Structure formats: C-alpha cells, structure tokens
Amino acid sequence: MYRIVDVREISPKVQRMVIDAPLIARKHQPGQFVIIINTEKGERIPLTVADKNPEKGQIVVIFQEVGKSTTEMACRKAGEYLFDVVGPLGKATHIEKLGTVVCIGGGVGTAPMHPITRAMKEIGNEVITILGARNKDLFTMEEEMTAASTEIRFTTDDGSRGRHGFVTDELQSIIDSGKKIDLVIAIGPAIMMKVVCNLTRKYELPTVVSLNSIMVDGTGMCGACRVSVGGETKFVCVDGPEFDGHLVDFDQLMKRQQMYRTEEAIAMNKYNEEHPGGCCGGHHD
Ligand code: NAD
Ligand code: FES
C-alpha cells in the first residue's frame, strides 16, 4: 500500500499526485514509468514519473482524467492509500552531453518530459524547450520546465499564449534560424510525435519519442503494448518507452490506442450513471 501525500487539480481534468514510494524515488531514472493500481479490483494504469524527491521518499505523477480508472483515481484524497505502485519500469533515457537538445512537450506529455529535460540540462546541454497546449490554461509544470530549460517557448492552438500554432511550427522556426540541433525529444499525443518526426526526418535531426501504448502487465509478458519499430515488433514496457522516432510506425500505434475505445466508453457511461456529479460530487478538496 502506498500513501497519497497530496492530490490536486493543476488544470482542467489534470491531476498532480504525490505518493510515498521511497524505493521507487531512490531508483527512478528519467524516462522510466510506474504502474498504479488504485484499488484492489482496479485497472493497471501506466504513468510516467514527472518528479521525485528521494530525500522525502516521494514521487510525483501527473495524469489526465480520460476514463473510469483515472477519474476514480482523481477522487482519492491525501492520507488514503493506493493498492499498489509498481516500478520503476522501462528503460531510462540515454542522457548525454550532445550540444543543443530541443525538448518538445505536448499537453500532458510535458510531465514525463520534465525529468528528461532537467537531466539533459544538468549534464551540460543547451536545452530549448517547446511546450504546446490547446489554450493558455492547459500548460502543466510550467515553472518546473522553465527551471529545467535554458530557453522555453510556448505555443497554443488558439493563440491565447505564445505562438499561435502547433509545436511543430515553433520547431520549424528554430530550424529555419540555422541553429544547430543535436537531438530532438518529443513527448505528447501520438499524432504530435508523428508530425514532429516527419519534420525532423527531412532535416536528418535525430529524434527520440516516448510512446504511450496500451499496457497491461508492464513487464513484457502480455504483448498489449507492442509497436512496430524499424519493421521489428517491440514491447514499449521493456524495450522502451523511448524509441528512435524515425523508425516508429505511428499509424499502427494510433490504431492500437483506439482498440478498447468502445469498452472504455461503456465503462465510463456506467460509472457516470452510478456517480452523478462524479465520485466526489464533482468537487476535489
Ligand atoms: P493535445 O491534443 O492538446 O495536444 C498538445 C499539443 O500537441 C498541441 O497543443 C500541439 O502543439 C501538439 N499537436 C497536437 N496535434 C498536432 C498535430 N497534428 N501536429 C502538430 N502538433 C500537434 O494534447 P493533450 O490532450 O493535452 O494530451 C493528451 C494526449 O497526450 C493523449 O493522447 C495522451 O495519451 C498523450 N500523452 C502521451 C504521453 C507519452 O508518454 N507519450 C504522456 C502523457 C500523455
Ligand atoms: Fe504487457 Fe508490455 S504491457 S508486454
């Protein structure tokens, strides 16, 4: 059992949860994730660790309320216990001094990007961060990402903050400025990562992406997370979550992400019927 230290909504339907998990806090490296099981009968929810405090023995996860399980988890309170937190899982990011690294965080994909950005800067890279969101209220971890970056730029789909456009428009501007880029790292919706990779492929810029496939066990046993990378089948949970973005079959990834859409909608509708106004009456403490 893992104690919830704090849980709060940081933007609409996006929660930041601090969890007592001393062993994970000590061992976790940038890029790795955990699987959270909220209650004994709960689903396994894979979430990348957004921050940690090894001295306090705490980890931070940021998650979006997208279905029944994450909605239920958002209603947990500080002082309560999660049934299980498994991890750290997956391979750590390869952190190396390369020169200039562009870190792109799309929406809630910014959270897993945070420890990577920080580590890339700490080792001596110039880190240019691009954060993209649908509107100005949807940026997550802005303060932390500013501290973790040499320079930070913002884009919004509706133009309410920073550049009016997508993260790829800002990346194109950096490329057009003639700046030498040694590595691009992109984390966000699959479509964003696909479009980033299409752009960087044209300029032969090495690009790493972190994939959020459907997962069950998280240990390489079930095959639920399989993706095609360079024509080979890989398991995101043990071979990733990070891969060379130019080799990933994003169309297959997106298709597989939709696999349980109908079942998820049925579960969510049933949940809403049973909990009108949400499990905590629509109010978070
Ligand atoms: P979103 O749909 O609001 O997109 C965020 C940003 O991505 C946009 O503002 C835009 O700049 C960029 N983007 C989106 N579509 C694009 C396109 N076609 N071309 C270029 N850029 C594009 O994101 P959100 O709703 O905040 O995030 C939710 C998504 O992020 C979910 O799909 C979730 O699964 C995914 N996610 C991924 C990871 C990961 O590890 N890869 C982690 C957390 C969440
Ligand atoms: Fe089962 Fe990766 S989640 S093999």
Short mmCIF file of C-alpha atoms and ligand atoms in Angstrom, two decimals:
data_model
loop_
_atom_site.label_atom_id
_atom_site.label_comp_id
_atom_site.label_asym_id
_atom_site.label_seq_id
_atom_site.Cartn_x
_atom_site.Cartn_y
_atom_site.Cartn_z
CA MET A 1 0.00 0.00 0.00
CA TYR A 2 1.28 3.44 -0.96
CA ARG A 3 0.18 6.58 0.87
CA ILE A 4 -1.10 9.55 -1.13
CA VAL A 5 0.64 12.65 0.22
CA ASP A 6 -1.18 15.19 -1.91
CA VAL A 7 -3.55 15.30 -4.87
CA ARG A 8 -4.75 18.40 -6.67
CA GLU A 9 -6.13 19.51 -9.99
CA ILE A 10 -3.48 21.61 -11.80
CA SER A 11 -5.52 22.28 -14.93
CA PRO A 12 -8.98 21.14 -16.02
CA LYS A 13 -9.15 17.33 -15.61
CA VAL A 14 -5.39 17.06 -14.99
CA GLN A 15 -4.28 15.89 -11.54
CA ARG A 16 -0.92 16.07 -9.77
CA MET A 17 -0.49 13.31 -7.21
CA VAL A 18 2.39 12.99 -4.73
CA ILE A 19 2.91 9.44 -3.46
CA ASP A 20 5.07 7.98 -0.69
CA ALA A 21 7.19 5.44 -2.57
CA PRO A 22 10.73 5.58 -1.10
CA LEU A 23 12.28 2.71 -3.06
CA ILE A 24 10.93 3.98 -6.39
CA ALA A 25 12.01 7.55 -5.57
CA ARG A 26 15.54 6.29 -4.93
CA LYS A 27 15.82 4.09 -8.04
CA HIS A 28 13.84 6.01 -10.66
CA GLN A 29 15.74 7.47 -13.61
CA PRO A 30 14.42 9.94 -16.24
CA GLY A 31 12.20 8.23 -18.82
CA GLN A 32 11.02 5.40 -16.57
CA PHE A 33 7.40 4.87 -15.57
CA VAL A 34 5.28 3.20 -12.87
CA ILE A 35 2.05 1.21 -12.98
CA ILE A 36 -0.52 2.32 -10.43
CA ILE A 37 -3.30 0.09 -9.17
CA ASN A 38 -5.76 2.37 -7.42
CA THR A 39 -7.88 -0.20 -5.58
CA GLU A 40 -7.73 -3.99 -5.21
CA LYS A 41 -10.02 -4.51 -8.21
CA GLY A 42 -8.64 -1.53 -10.13
CA GLU A 43 -7.06 -1.46 -13.58
CA ARG A 44 -3.32 -1.11 -14.01
CA ILE A 45 -2.58 2.49 -15.03
CA PRO A 46 0.85 3.19 -16.58
CA LEU A 47 2.13 6.69 -15.73
CA THR A 48 5.50 8.29 -16.26
CA VAL A 49 7.08 9.82 -13.17
CA ALA A 50 7.02 13.62 -13.50
CA ASP A 51 9.23 14.37 -10.50
CA LYS A 52 10.71 12.78 -7.41
CA ASN A 53 12.16 13.67 -4.02
CA PRO A 54 14.45 10.82 -2.91
CA GLU A 55 15.12 12.52 0.47
CA LYS A 56 11.41 12.58 1.30
CA GLY A 57 10.86 9.23 -0.45
CA GLN A 58 8.19 10.68 -2.74
CA ILE A 59 7.31 10.54 -6.43
CA VAL A 60 5.00 12.81 -8.43
CA VAL A 61 2.70 11.60 -11.20
CA ILE A 62 0.52 13.79 -13.38
CA PHE A 63 -2.48 12.25 -15.08
CA GLN A 64 -5.43 13.27 -17.17
CA GLU A 65 -8.95 12.06 -16.31
CA VAL A 66 -9.62 10.21 -19.55
CA GLY A 67 -11.62 7.16 -18.45
CA LYS A 68 -13.19 5.38 -15.48
CA SER A 69 -9.91 4.41 -13.77
CA THR A 70 -8.23 7.80 -13.96
CA THR A 71 -11.48 9.53 -12.95
CA GLU A 72 -11.73 7.27 -9.89
CA MET A 73 -8.08 7.93 -9.04
CA ALA A 74 -8.64 11.68 -9.25
CA CYS A 75 -11.16 11.36 -6.40
CA ARG A 76 -8.66 9.88 -3.97
CA LYS A 77 -7.62 12.10 -1.06
CA ALA A 78 -4.36 12.88 0.73
CA GLY A 79 -3.80 10.32 3.50
CA GLU A 80 -5.53 7.50 1.62
CA TYR A 81 -3.62 4.55 0.19
CA LEU A 82 -3.16 3.27 -3.36
CA PHE A 83 -3.36 -0.52 -3.60
CA ASP A 84 -0.03 -0.82 -5.45
CA VAL A 85 2.62 1.17 -7.28
CA VAL A 86 4.91 -0.99 -9.42
CA GLY A 87 8.21 0.35 -10.72
CA PRO A 88 10.38 1.89 -11.85
CA LEU A 89 9.67 0.17 -15.18
CA GLY A 90 11.09 0.56 -18.66
CA LYS A 91 14.45 1.75 -19.84
CA ALA A 92 15.91 5.05 -18.69
CA THR A 93 16.59 7.87 -21.14
CA HIS A 94 20.11 7.95 -22.55
CA ILE A 95 21.43 11.18 -21.02
CA GLU A 96 24.50 12.56 -22.77
CA LYS A 97 26.17 15.90 -23.41
CA LEU A 98 25.44 16.48 -27.09
CA GLY A 99 25.24 20.26 -27.53
CA THR A 100 21.75 21.56 -28.23
CA VAL A 101 18.73 19.46 -27.35
CA VAL A 102 15.18 20.53 -28.22
CA CYS A 103 12.62 19.08 -25.78
CA ILE A 104 9.01 19.16 -27.01
CA GLY A 105 6.16 18.58 -24.58
CA GLY A 106 2.62 18.40 -25.95
CA GLY A 107 -0.21 18.87 -23.43
CA VAL A 108 0.09 16.40 -20.54
CA GLY A 109 3.09 14.86 -22.32
CA THR A 110 5.02 17.69 -20.65
CA ALA A 111 5.00 15.81 -17.33
CA PRO A 112 7.16 12.84 -18.44
CA MET A 113 9.40 15.31 -20.29
CA HIS A 114 10.33 17.15 -17.08
CA PRO A 115 12.95 14.76 -15.57
CA ILE A 116 14.50 14.25 -19.02
CA THR A 117 14.78 17.99 -19.68
CA ARG A 118 16.32 18.57 -16.26
CA ALA A 119 18.87 15.75 -16.70
CA MET A 120 19.80 16.94 -20.22
CA LYS A 121 20.49 20.45 -18.89
CA GLU A 122 22.31 19.24 -15.77
CA ILE A 123 24.80 17.29 -17.90
CA GLY A 124 25.66 20.48 -19.80
CA ASN A 125 23.39 20.63 -22.86
CA GLU A 126 21.74 23.79 -24.07
CA VAL A 127 18.08 22.83 -23.75
CA ILE A 128 15.45 24.62 -25.80
CA THR A 129 12.01 23.57 -24.63
CA ILE A 130 8.84 23.94 -26.67
CA LEU A 131 5.57 23.44 -24.79
CA GLY A 132 2.32 23.19 -26.74
CA ALA A 133 -1.25 23.23 -25.45
CA ARG A 134 -4.72 23.82 -26.84
CA ASN A 135 -5.04 27.05 -24.82
CA LYS A 136 -3.18 29.05 -22.16
CA ASP A 137 -4.92 27.32 -19.23
CA LEU A 138 -3.71 23.85 -20.19
CA PHE A 139 0.05 24.13 -19.65
CA THR A 140 1.38 21.79 -16.98
CA MET A 141 4.61 22.08 -14.95
CA GLU A 142 5.44 25.45 -16.48
CA GLU A 143 7.59 26.61 -13.54
CA GLU A 144 9.50 23.34 -13.32
CA MET A 145 10.05 23.21 -17.08
CA THR A 146 11.30 26.81 -17.13
CA ALA A 147 13.85 25.95 -14.42
CA ALA A 148 14.86 22.77 -16.27
CA SER A 149 15.47 24.54 -19.60
CA THR A 150 17.98 27.03 -20.98
CA GLU A 151 15.21 28.64 -23.03
CA ILE A 152 11.47 27.94 -23.16
CA ARG A 153 8.90 28.72 -25.85
CA PHE A 154 5.12 28.30 -25.80
CA THR A 155 2.57 27.55 -28.50
CA THR A 156 -1.21 27.39 -28.27
CA ASP A 157 -3.66 26.04 -30.81
CA ASP A 158 -5.95 29.06 -30.23
CA GLY A 159 -3.22 31.72 -29.97
CA SER A 160 -4.05 32.59 -26.33
CA ARG A 161 -0.37 32.31 -25.36
CA GLY A 162 2.91 32.30 -27.26
CA ARG A 163 2.92 31.32 -30.90
CA HIS A 164 -0.48 30.70 -32.47
CA GLY A 165 0.04 27.20 -33.86
CA PHE A 166 1.49 23.78 -33.10
CA VAL A 167 4.80 22.82 -31.51
CA THR A 168 5.98 21.85 -34.98
CA ASP A 169 5.61 25.47 -36.17
CA GLU A 170 7.99 26.60 -33.42
CA LEU A 171 10.41 23.77 -34.20
CA GLN A 172 10.36 24.81 -37.86
CA SER A 173 11.30 28.38 -36.78
CA ILE A 174 14.28 27.11 -34.78
CA ILE A 175 15.42 25.00 -37.75
CA ASP A 176 14.95 27.96 -40.12
CA SER A 177 17.05 30.18 -37.83
CA GLY A 178 20.02 27.98 -38.69
CA LYS A 179 20.52 26.84 -35.09
CA LYS A 180 22.44 23.54 -34.94
CA ILE A 181 20.22 20.96 -33.22
CA ASP A 182 21.87 17.77 -31.98
CA LEU A 183 18.79 15.95 -30.67
CA VAL A 184 15.03 16.41 -30.56
CA ILE A 185 12.97 14.67 -27.88
CA ALA A 186 9.18 14.73 -28.26
CA ILE A 187 6.53 13.53 -25.82
CA GLY A 188 2.83 14.09 -26.29
CA PRO A 189 -0.10 12.78 -28.34
CA ALA A 190 0.92 10.19 -30.93
CA ILE A 191 -0.16 12.46 -33.77
CA MET A 192 2.12 15.22 -32.47
CA MET A 193 5.08 12.85 -32.22
CA LYS A 194 4.38 11.59 -35.74
CA VAL A 195 4.31 15.11 -37.20
CA VAL A 196 7.47 16.11 -35.28
CA CYS A 197 9.23 13.04 -36.70
CA ASN A 198 8.06 13.78 -40.24
CA LEU A 199 9.62 17.23 -39.90
CA THR A 200 12.92 16.18 -38.29
CA ARG A 201 13.35 13.32 -40.80
CA LYS A 202 13.51 15.93 -43.59
CA TYR A 203 16.42 17.66 -41.83
CA GLU A 204 18.03 14.42 -40.59
CA LEU A 205 17.74 15.52 -36.95
CA PRO A 206 17.96 12.55 -34.53
CA THR A 207 14.63 12.29 -32.71
CA VAL A 208 13.58 10.33 -29.64
CA VAL A 209 9.92 9.80 -28.73
CA SER A 210 8.30 8.27 -25.64
CA LEU A 211 5.35 6.05 -26.53
CA ASN A 212 2.16 5.72 -24.52
CA SER A 213 0.74 2.45 -25.82
CA ILE A 214 -1.91 0.42 -24.05
CA MET A 215 -0.28 -1.65 -21.29
CA VAL A 216 -1.39 -4.47 -19.02
CA ASP A 217 1.41 -6.14 -17.05
CA GLY A 218 4.20 -3.70 -17.92
CA THR A 219 6.83 -6.44 -17.74
CA GLY A 220 6.94 -7.89 -21.26
CA MET A 221 4.51 -10.78 -20.69
CA CYS A 222 1.19 -9.86 -22.34
CA GLY A 223 2.12 -8.16 -25.62
CA ALA A 224 -0.54 -5.46 -25.23
CA CYS A 225 2.00 -2.68 -25.68
CA ARG A 226 3.57 -3.96 -28.88
CA VAL A 227 4.65 -1.49 -31.55
CA SER A 228 6.49 -1.80 -34.80
CA VAL A 229 9.89 -0.06 -34.76
CA GLY A 230 12.05 -0.32 -37.86
CA GLY A 231 9.91 -3.25 -39.01
CA GLU A 232 10.52 -5.20 -35.78
CA THR A 233 7.97 -5.82 -33.05
CA LYS A 234 8.98 -4.16 -29.79
CA PHE A 235 7.33 -4.03 -26.38
CA VAL A 236 7.03 -0.46 -25.14
CA CYS A 237 7.15 -1.57 -21.48
CA VAL A 238 10.51 -3.34 -21.61
CA ASP A 239 12.17 -2.22 -24.87
CA GLY A 240 11.01 1.41 -24.41
CA PRO A 241 9.15 3.60 -23.67
CA GLU A 242 11.65 5.62 -25.75
CA PHE A 243 12.48 4.81 -29.35
CA ASP A 244 14.07 6.35 -32.41
CA GLY A 245 11.07 8.32 -33.65
CA HIS A 246 12.05 7.93 -37.30
CA LEU A 247 11.56 4.16 -37.06
CA VAL A 248 8.21 4.06 -35.22
CA ASP A 249 5.06 3.01 -37.07
CA PHE A 250 2.82 5.73 -35.60
CA ASP A 251 -0.22 4.71 -37.65
CA GLN A 252 -0.17 1.27 -36.07
CA LEU A 253 0.38 2.82 -32.60
CA MET A 254 -2.64 5.13 -33.05
CA LYS A 255 -4.80 2.27 -34.29
CA ARG A 256 -3.88 0.11 -31.30
CA GLN A 257 -4.52 3.02 -28.89
CA GLN A 258 -8.15 3.04 -30.11
CA MET A 259 -8.61 -0.72 -29.58
CA TYR A 260 -10.70 -0.54 -26.40
CA ARG A 261 -12.44 2.76 -27.12
CA THR A 262 -15.93 1.18 -27.14
CA GLU A 263 -15.37 -0.76 -23.91
CA GLU A 264 -13.87 2.36 -22.28
CA ALA A 265 -16.91 4.44 -23.28
CA ILE A 266 -19.31 1.81 -21.89
CA ALA A 267 -17.39 1.66 -18.58
CA MET A 268 -17.35 5.47 -18.32
CA ASN A 269 -21.08 5.77 -19.08
CA LYS A 270 -21.89 3.17 -16.42
CA TYR A 271 -19.65 4.98 -13.95
CA ASN A 272 -21.32 8.33 -14.68
CA GLU A 273 -24.76 6.78 -14.16
CA GLU A 274 -23.67 5.32 -10.82
CA HIS A 275 -21.91 8.53 -9.72
CA PRO A 276 -23.91 11.53 -10.92
CA GLY A 277 -21.71 14.61 -10.37
CA GLY A 278 -18.57 12.45 -10.05
CA CYS A 279 -17.41 10.13 -7.24
CA CYS A 280 -16.71 13.15 -5.02
CA GLY A 281 -19.74 15.10 -6.19
CA GLY A 282 -17.59 16.88 -8.76
CA HIS A 283 -15.52 18.58 -6.04
CA HIS A 284 -11.88 17.96 -5.31
CA ASP A 285 -10.52 19.07 -1.94
P1 NAD B 1 -3.40 17.98 -27.13
O1 NAD B 1 -4.22 17.19 -28.05
O2 NAD B 1 -3.95 19.17 -26.50
O3 NAD B 1 -2.04 18.37 -27.92
C1 NAD B 1 -0.98 19.03 -27.27
C2 NAD B 1 -0.13 19.74 -28.29
O4 NAD B 1 0.41 18.79 -29.23
C3 NAD B 1 -0.90 20.73 -29.16
O5 NAD B 1 -1.09 21.95 -28.49
C4 NAD B 1 0.02 20.85 -30.37
O6 NAD B 1 1.06 21.77 -30.17
C5 NAD B 1 0.58 19.44 -30.46
N1 NAD B 1 -0.16 18.74 -31.51
C6 NAD B 1 -1.35 18.10 -31.42
N2 NAD B 1 -1.73 17.64 -32.63
C7 NAD B 1 -0.76 18.02 -33.50
C8 NAD B 1 -0.57 17.86 -34.90
N3 NAD B 1 -1.46 17.23 -35.67
N4 NAD B 1 0.55 18.40 -35.46
C9 NAD B 1 1.47 19.02 -34.71
N5 NAD B 1 1.34 19.20 -33.37
C10 NAD B 1 0.25 18.71 -32.79
O7 NAD B 1 -2.80 17.07 -26.02
P2 NAD B 1 -3.44 16.74 -24.59
O8 NAD B 1 -4.89 16.47 -24.75
O9 NAD B 1 -3.01 17.65 -23.53
O10 NAD B 1 -2.66 15.40 -24.32
C11 NAD B 1 -3.30 14.24 -24.34
C12 NAD B 1 -2.53 13.25 -25.16
O11 NAD B 1 -1.18 13.12 -24.72
C13 NAD B 1 -3.18 11.93 -25.05
O12 NAD B 1 -3.26 11.39 -26.34
C14 NAD B 1 -2.21 11.16 -24.17
O13 NAD B 1 -2.30 9.80 -24.42
C15 NAD B 1 -0.89 11.76 -24.59
N6 NAD B 1 0.19 11.54 -23.62
C16 NAD B 1 1.33 10.99 -24.07
C17 NAD B 1 2.33 10.69 -23.19
C18 NAD B 1 3.56 10.00 -23.68
O14 NAD B 1 4.28 9.46 -22.88
N7 NAD B 1 3.80 10.00 -24.97
C19 NAD B 1 2.21 11.00 -21.84
C20 NAD B 1 1.05 11.62 -21.40
C21 NAD B 1 0.02 11.88 -22.32
FE1 FES B 2 2.40 -6.42 -21.43
FE2 FES B 2 4.16 -4.66 -22.35
S1 FES B 2 2.40 -4.28 -21.17
S2 FES B 2 4.09 -6.78 -22.70
#
